[in-house]
PDB file of C-alpha atoms in Angstrom:
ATOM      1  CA  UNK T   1     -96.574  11.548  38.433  1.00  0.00           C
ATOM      2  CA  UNK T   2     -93.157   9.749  38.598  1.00  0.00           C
ATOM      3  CA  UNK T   3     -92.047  13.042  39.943  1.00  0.00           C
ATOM      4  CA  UNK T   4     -94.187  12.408  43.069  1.00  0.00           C
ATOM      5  CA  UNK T   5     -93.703   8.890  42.822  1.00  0.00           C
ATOM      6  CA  UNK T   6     -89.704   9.487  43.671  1.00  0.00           C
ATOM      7  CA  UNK T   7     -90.582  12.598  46.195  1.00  0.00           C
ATOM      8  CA  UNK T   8     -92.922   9.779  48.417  1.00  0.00           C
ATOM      9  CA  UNK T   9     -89.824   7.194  48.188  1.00  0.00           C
ATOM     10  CA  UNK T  10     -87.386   9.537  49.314  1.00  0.00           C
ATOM     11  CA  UNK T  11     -89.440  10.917  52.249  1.00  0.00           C
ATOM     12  CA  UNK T  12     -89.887   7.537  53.325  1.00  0.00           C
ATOM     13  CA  UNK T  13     -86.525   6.074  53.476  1.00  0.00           C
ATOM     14  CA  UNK T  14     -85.606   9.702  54.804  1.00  0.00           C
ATOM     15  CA  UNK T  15     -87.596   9.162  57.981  1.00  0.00           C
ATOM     16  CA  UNK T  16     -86.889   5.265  58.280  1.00  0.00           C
ATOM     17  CA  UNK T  17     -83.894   2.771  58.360  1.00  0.00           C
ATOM     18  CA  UNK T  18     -83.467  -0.625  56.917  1.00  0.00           C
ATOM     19  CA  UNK T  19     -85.441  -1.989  59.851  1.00  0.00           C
ATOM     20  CA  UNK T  20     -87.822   0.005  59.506  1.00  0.00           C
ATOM     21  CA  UNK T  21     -88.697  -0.400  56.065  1.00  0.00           C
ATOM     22  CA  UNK T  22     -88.630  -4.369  56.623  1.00  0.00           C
ATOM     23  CA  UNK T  23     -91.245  -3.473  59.073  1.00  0.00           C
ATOM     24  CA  UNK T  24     -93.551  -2.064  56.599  1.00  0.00           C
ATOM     25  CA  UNK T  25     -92.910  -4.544  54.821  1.00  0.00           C
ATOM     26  CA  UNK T  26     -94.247  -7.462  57.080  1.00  0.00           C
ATOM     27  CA  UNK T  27     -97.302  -5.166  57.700  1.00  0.00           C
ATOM     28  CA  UNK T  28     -98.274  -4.836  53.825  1.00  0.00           C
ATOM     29  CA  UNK T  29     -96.205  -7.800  51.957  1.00  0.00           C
ATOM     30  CA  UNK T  30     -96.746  -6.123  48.807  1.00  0.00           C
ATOM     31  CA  UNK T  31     -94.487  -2.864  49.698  1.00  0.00           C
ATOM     32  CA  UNK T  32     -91.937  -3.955  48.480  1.00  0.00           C
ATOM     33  CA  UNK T  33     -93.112  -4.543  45.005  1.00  0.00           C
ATOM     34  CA  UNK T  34     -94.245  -0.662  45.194  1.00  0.00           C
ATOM     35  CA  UNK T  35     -91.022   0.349  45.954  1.00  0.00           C
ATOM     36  CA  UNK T  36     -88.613  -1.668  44.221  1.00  0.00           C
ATOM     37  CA  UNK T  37     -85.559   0.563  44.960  1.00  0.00           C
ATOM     38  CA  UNK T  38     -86.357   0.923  48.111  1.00  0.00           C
ATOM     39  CA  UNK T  39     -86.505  -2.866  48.355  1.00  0.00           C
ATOM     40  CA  UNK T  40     -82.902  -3.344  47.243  1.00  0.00           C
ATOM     41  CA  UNK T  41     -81.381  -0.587  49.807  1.00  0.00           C
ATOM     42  CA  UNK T  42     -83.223  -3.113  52.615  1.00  0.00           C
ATOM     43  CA  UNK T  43     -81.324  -6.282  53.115  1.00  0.00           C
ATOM     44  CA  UNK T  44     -82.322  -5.915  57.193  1.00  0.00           C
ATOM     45  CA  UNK T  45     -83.555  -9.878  57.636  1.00  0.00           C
ATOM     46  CA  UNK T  46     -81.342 -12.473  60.023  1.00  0.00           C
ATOM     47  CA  UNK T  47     -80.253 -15.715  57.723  1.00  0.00           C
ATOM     48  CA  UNK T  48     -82.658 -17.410  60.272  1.00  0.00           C
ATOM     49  CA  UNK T  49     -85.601 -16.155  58.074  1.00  0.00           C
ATOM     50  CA  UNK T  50     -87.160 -14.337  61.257  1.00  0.00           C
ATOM     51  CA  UNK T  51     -88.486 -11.015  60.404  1.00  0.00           C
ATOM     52  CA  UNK T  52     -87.587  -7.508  62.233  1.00  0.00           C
ATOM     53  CA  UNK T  53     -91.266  -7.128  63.545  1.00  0.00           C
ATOM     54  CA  UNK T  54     -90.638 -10.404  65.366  1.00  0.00           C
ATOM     55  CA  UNK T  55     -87.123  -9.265  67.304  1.00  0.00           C
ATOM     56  CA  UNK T  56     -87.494  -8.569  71.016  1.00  0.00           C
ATOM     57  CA  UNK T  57     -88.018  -4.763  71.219  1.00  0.00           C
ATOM     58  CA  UNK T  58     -90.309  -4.108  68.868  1.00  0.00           C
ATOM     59  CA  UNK T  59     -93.131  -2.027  70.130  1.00  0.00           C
ATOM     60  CA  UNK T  60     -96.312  -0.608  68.963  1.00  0.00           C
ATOM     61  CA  UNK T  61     -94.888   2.663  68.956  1.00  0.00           C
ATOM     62  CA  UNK T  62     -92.331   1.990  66.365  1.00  0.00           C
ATOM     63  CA  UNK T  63     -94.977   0.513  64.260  1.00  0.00           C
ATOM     64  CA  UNK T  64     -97.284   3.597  65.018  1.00  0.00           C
ATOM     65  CA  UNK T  65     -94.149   5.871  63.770  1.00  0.00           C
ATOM     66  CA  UNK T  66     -93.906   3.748  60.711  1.00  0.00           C
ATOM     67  CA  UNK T  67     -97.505   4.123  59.892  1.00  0.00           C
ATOM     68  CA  UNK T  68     -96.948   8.038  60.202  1.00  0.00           C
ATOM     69  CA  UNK T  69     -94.000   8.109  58.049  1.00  0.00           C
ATOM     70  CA  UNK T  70     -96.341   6.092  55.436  1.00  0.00           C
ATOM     71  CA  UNK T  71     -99.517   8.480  55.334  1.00  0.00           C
ATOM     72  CA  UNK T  72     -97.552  11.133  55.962  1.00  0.00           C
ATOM     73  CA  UNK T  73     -94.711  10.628  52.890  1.00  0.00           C
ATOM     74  CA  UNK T  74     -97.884   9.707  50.578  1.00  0.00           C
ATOM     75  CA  UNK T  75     -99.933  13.049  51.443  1.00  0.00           C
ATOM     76  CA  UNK T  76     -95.976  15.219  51.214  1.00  0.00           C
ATOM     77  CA  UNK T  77     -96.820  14.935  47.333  1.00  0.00           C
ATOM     78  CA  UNK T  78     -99.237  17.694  47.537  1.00  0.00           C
ATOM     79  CA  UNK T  79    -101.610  15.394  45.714  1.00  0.00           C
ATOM     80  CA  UNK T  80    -105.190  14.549  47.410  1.00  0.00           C
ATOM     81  CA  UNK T  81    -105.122  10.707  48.908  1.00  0.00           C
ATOM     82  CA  UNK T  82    -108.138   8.876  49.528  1.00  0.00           C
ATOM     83  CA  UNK T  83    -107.500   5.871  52.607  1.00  0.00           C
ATOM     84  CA  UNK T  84    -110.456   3.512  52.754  1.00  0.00           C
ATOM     85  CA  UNK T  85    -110.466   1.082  55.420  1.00  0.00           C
ATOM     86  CA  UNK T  86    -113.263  -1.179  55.462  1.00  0.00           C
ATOM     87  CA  UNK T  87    -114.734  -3.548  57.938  1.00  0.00           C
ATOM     88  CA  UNK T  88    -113.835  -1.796  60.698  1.00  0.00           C
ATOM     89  CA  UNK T  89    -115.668  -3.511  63.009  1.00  0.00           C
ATOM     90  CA  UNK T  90    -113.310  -6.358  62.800  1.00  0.00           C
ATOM     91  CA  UNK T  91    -110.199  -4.346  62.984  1.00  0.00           C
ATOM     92  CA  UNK T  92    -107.315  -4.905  65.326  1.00  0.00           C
ATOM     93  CA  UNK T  93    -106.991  -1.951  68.006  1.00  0.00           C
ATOM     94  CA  UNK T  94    -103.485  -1.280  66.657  1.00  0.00           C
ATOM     95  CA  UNK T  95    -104.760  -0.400  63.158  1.00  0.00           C
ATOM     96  CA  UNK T  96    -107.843   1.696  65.206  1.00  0.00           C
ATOM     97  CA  UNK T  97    -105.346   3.395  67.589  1.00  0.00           C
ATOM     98  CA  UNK T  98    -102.908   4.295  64.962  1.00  0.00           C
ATOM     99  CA  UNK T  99    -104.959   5.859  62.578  1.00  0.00           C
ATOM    100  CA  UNK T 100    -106.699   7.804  64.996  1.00  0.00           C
ATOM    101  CA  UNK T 101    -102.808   9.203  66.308  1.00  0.00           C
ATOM    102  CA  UNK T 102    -101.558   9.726  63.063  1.00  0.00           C
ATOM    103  CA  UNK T 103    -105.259  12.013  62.153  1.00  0.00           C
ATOM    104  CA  UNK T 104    -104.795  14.043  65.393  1.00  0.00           C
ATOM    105  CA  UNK T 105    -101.178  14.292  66.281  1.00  0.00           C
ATOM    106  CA  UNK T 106    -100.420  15.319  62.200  1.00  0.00           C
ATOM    107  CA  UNK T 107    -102.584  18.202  62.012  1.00  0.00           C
ATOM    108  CA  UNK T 108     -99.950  20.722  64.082  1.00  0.00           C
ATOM    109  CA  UNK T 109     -97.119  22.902  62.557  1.00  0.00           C
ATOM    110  CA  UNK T 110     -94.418  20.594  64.381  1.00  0.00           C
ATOM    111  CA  UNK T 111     -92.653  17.402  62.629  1.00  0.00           C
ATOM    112  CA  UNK T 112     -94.871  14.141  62.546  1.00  0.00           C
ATOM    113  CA  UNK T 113     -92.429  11.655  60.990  1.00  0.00           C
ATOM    114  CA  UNK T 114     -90.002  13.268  60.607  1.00  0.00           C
ATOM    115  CA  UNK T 115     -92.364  15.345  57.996  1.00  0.00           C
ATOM    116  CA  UNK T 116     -93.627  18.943  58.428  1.00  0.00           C
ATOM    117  CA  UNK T 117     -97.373  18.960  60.109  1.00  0.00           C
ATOM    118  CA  UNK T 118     -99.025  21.223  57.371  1.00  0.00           C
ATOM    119  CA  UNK T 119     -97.725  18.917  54.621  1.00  0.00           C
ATOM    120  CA  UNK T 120     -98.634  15.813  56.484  1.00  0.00           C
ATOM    121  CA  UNK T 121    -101.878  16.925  56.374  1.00  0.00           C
ATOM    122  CA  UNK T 122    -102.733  18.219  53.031  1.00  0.00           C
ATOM    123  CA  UNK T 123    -105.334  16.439  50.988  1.00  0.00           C
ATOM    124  CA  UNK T 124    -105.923  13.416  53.363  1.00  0.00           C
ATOM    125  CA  UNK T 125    -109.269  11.972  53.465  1.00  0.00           C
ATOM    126  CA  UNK T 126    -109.942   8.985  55.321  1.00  0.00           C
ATOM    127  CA  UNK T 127    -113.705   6.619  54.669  1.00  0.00           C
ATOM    128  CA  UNK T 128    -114.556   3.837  57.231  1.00  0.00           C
ATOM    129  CA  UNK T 129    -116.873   1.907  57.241  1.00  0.00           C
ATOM    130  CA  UNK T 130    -118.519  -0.112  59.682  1.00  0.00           C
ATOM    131  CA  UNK T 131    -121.334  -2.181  60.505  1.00  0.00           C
ATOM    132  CA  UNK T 132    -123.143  -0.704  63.568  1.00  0.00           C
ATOM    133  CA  UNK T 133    -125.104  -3.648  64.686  1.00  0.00           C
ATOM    134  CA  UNK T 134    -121.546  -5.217  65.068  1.00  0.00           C
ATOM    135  CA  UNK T 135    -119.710  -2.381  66.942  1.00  0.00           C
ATOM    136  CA  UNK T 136    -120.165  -1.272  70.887  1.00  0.00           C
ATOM    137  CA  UNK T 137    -120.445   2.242  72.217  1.00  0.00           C
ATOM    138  CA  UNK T 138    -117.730   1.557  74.588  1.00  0.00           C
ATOM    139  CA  UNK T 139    -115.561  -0.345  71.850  1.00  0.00           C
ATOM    140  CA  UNK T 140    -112.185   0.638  70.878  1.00  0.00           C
ATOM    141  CA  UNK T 141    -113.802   1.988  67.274  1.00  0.00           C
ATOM    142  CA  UNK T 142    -116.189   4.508  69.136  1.00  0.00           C
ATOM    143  CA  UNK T 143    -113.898   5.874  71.408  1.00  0.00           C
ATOM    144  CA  UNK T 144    -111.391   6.944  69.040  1.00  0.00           C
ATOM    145  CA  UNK T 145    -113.942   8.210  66.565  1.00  0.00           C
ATOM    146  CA  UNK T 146    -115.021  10.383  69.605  1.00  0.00           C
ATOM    147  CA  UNK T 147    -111.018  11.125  70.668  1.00  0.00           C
ATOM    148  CA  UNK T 148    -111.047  12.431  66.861  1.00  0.00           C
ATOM    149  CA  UNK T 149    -113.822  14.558  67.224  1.00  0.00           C
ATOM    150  CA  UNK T 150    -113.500  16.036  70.861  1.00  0.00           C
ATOM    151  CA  UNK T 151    -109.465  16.872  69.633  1.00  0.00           C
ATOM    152  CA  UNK T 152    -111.060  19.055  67.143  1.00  0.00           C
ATOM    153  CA  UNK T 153    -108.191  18.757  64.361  1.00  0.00           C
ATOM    154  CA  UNK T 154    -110.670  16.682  61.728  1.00  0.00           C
ATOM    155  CA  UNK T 155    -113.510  17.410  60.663  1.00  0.00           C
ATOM    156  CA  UNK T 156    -115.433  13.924  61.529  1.00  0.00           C
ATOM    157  CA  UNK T 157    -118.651  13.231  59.243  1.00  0.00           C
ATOM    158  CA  UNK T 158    -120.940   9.926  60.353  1.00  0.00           C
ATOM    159  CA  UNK T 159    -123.220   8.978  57.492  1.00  0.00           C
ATOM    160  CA  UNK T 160    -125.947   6.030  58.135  1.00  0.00           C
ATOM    161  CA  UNK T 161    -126.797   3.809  54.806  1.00  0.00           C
ATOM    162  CA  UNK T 162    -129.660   2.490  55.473  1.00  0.00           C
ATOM    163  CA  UNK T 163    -131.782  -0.107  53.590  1.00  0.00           C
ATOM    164  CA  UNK T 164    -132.558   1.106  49.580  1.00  0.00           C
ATOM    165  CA  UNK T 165    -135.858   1.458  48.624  1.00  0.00           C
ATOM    166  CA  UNK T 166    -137.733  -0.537  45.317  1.00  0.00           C
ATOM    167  CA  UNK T 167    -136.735   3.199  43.493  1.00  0.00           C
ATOM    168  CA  UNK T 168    -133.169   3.234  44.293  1.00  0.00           C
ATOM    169  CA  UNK T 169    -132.339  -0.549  43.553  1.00  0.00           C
ATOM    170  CA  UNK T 170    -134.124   0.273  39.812  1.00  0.00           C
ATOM    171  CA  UNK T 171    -131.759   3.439  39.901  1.00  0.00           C
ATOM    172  CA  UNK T 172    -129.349   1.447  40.711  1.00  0.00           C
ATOM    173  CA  UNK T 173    -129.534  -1.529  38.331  1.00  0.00           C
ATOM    174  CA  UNK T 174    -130.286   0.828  35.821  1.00  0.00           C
ATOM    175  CA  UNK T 175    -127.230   2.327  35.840  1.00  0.00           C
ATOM    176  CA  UNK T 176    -124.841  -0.143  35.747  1.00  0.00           C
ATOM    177  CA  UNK T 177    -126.625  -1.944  33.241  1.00  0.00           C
ATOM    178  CA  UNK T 178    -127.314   1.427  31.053  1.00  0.00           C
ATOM    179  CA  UNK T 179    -130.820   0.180  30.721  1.00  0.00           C
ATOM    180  CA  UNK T 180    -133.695   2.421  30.937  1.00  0.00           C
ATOM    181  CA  UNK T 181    -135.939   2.061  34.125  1.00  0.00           C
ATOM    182  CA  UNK T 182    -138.892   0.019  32.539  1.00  0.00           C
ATOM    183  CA  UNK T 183    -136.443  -2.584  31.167  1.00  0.00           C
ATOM    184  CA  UNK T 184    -135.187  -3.210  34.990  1.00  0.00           C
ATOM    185  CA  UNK T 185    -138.005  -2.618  37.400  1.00  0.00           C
ATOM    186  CA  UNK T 186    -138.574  -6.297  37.254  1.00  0.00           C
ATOM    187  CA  UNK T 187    -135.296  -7.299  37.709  1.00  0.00           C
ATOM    188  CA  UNK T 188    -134.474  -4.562  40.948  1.00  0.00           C
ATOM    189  CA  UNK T 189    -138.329  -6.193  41.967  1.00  0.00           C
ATOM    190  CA  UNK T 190    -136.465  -9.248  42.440  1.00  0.00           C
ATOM    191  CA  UNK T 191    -133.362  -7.974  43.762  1.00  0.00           C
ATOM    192  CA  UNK T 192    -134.638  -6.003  46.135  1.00  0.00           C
ATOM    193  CA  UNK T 193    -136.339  -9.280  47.442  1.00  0.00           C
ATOM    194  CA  UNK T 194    -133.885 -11.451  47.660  1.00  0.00           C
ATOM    195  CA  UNK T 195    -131.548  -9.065  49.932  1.00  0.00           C
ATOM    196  CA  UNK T 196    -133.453  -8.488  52.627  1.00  0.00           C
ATOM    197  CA  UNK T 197    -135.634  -6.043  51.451  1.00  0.00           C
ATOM    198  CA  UNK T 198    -132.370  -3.946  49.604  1.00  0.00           C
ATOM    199  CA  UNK T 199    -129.767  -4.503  52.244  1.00  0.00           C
ATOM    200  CA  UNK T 200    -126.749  -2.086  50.423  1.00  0.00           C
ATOM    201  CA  UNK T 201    -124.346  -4.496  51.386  1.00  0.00           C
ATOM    202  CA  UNK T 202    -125.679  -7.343  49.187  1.00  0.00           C
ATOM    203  CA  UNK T 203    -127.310  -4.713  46.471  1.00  0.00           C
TER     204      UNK T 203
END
């Protein structure tokens, strides 16, 4: 584990500079604590206090890059990675667009990153999730699902949750409390009630 721990901190301070390492930083303020030694080879900030991703010239392409080298230093390991991003509905179209560049532009034999394509992309799975009722057909979220899919270099799976049923809320309940059905059918009775007739998101 430490092994890949040290292989994912060299690949990313391989691919970026000071700068650019203060960048990730401002995008996920706990990065630094992650990478501690990383932390101490970036001294990048002006006395002023302002922050690299605030300097004139900083563009959404660098920050794209930076994302690239992230995903793609984590996946180098050879070890499966799981990236859940939730809520997507209410997601910036930077955080949309750049996933959806990193996901097609990685999976060819040339460098993404400064990383090579086939190890960029081994072991990566990526779960959204969405509320449909909240997102547009012609939104920003749609159209890069469908870029995904019509570039045919991810296999792109939609699954629907819809509302659970009396049955499933007992399952449910039943496991987490390790309690046999009969001891929880009132109880999911009642649950099941109060959300809106088992509304997963409040289950």
């Amino acid at each position: 584990m430490m092994k890949s721990f040290h292989e994912v901190c060299r690949c990313i301070f391989a691919a970026v500079d000071s700068e650019g390492f203060d960048q990730l930083c401002d995008l996920m303020p706990n990065f630094a604590r992650l990478f501690p030694l990383l932390s101490s080879r970036s001294n990048n900030r002006d006395q002023s206090g302002i922050s690299s991703m605030d300097k004139v010239g900083s563009a959404s392409k660098r920050r794209n890059h930076l994302f690239h080298v992230l995903l793609g230093s984590l996946c180098s390991t050879g070890r499966p990675v799981l990236l859940s991003l939730d809520d997507l509905q209410w997601s910036q179209s930077l955080v949309i667009e750049g996933m959806a560049e990193f996901i097609v532009n990685s999976m060819n034999s040339h460098d993404t990153a400064g990383l090579p394509g086939k190890i960029c992309r081994r072991g990566l799975l990526v779960v959204g999730t969405f509320r449909s009722n909240e997102v547009k057909e012609s939104g920003d979220l749609m159209e890069r699902i469908n870029y995904i899919k019509q570039s045919g270099k991810a296999n792109v799976t939609m699954l629907t949750v819809g509302e659970l049923t009396k049955v499933d809320t007992t399952m449910l309940i039943s496991a987490k409390l390790c309690l046999p059905w009969r001891h929880t059918q009132e109880l999911a009775g009642l649950v099941h009630g109060k959300t809106g007739r088992g509304n997963p998101f409040f289950v």
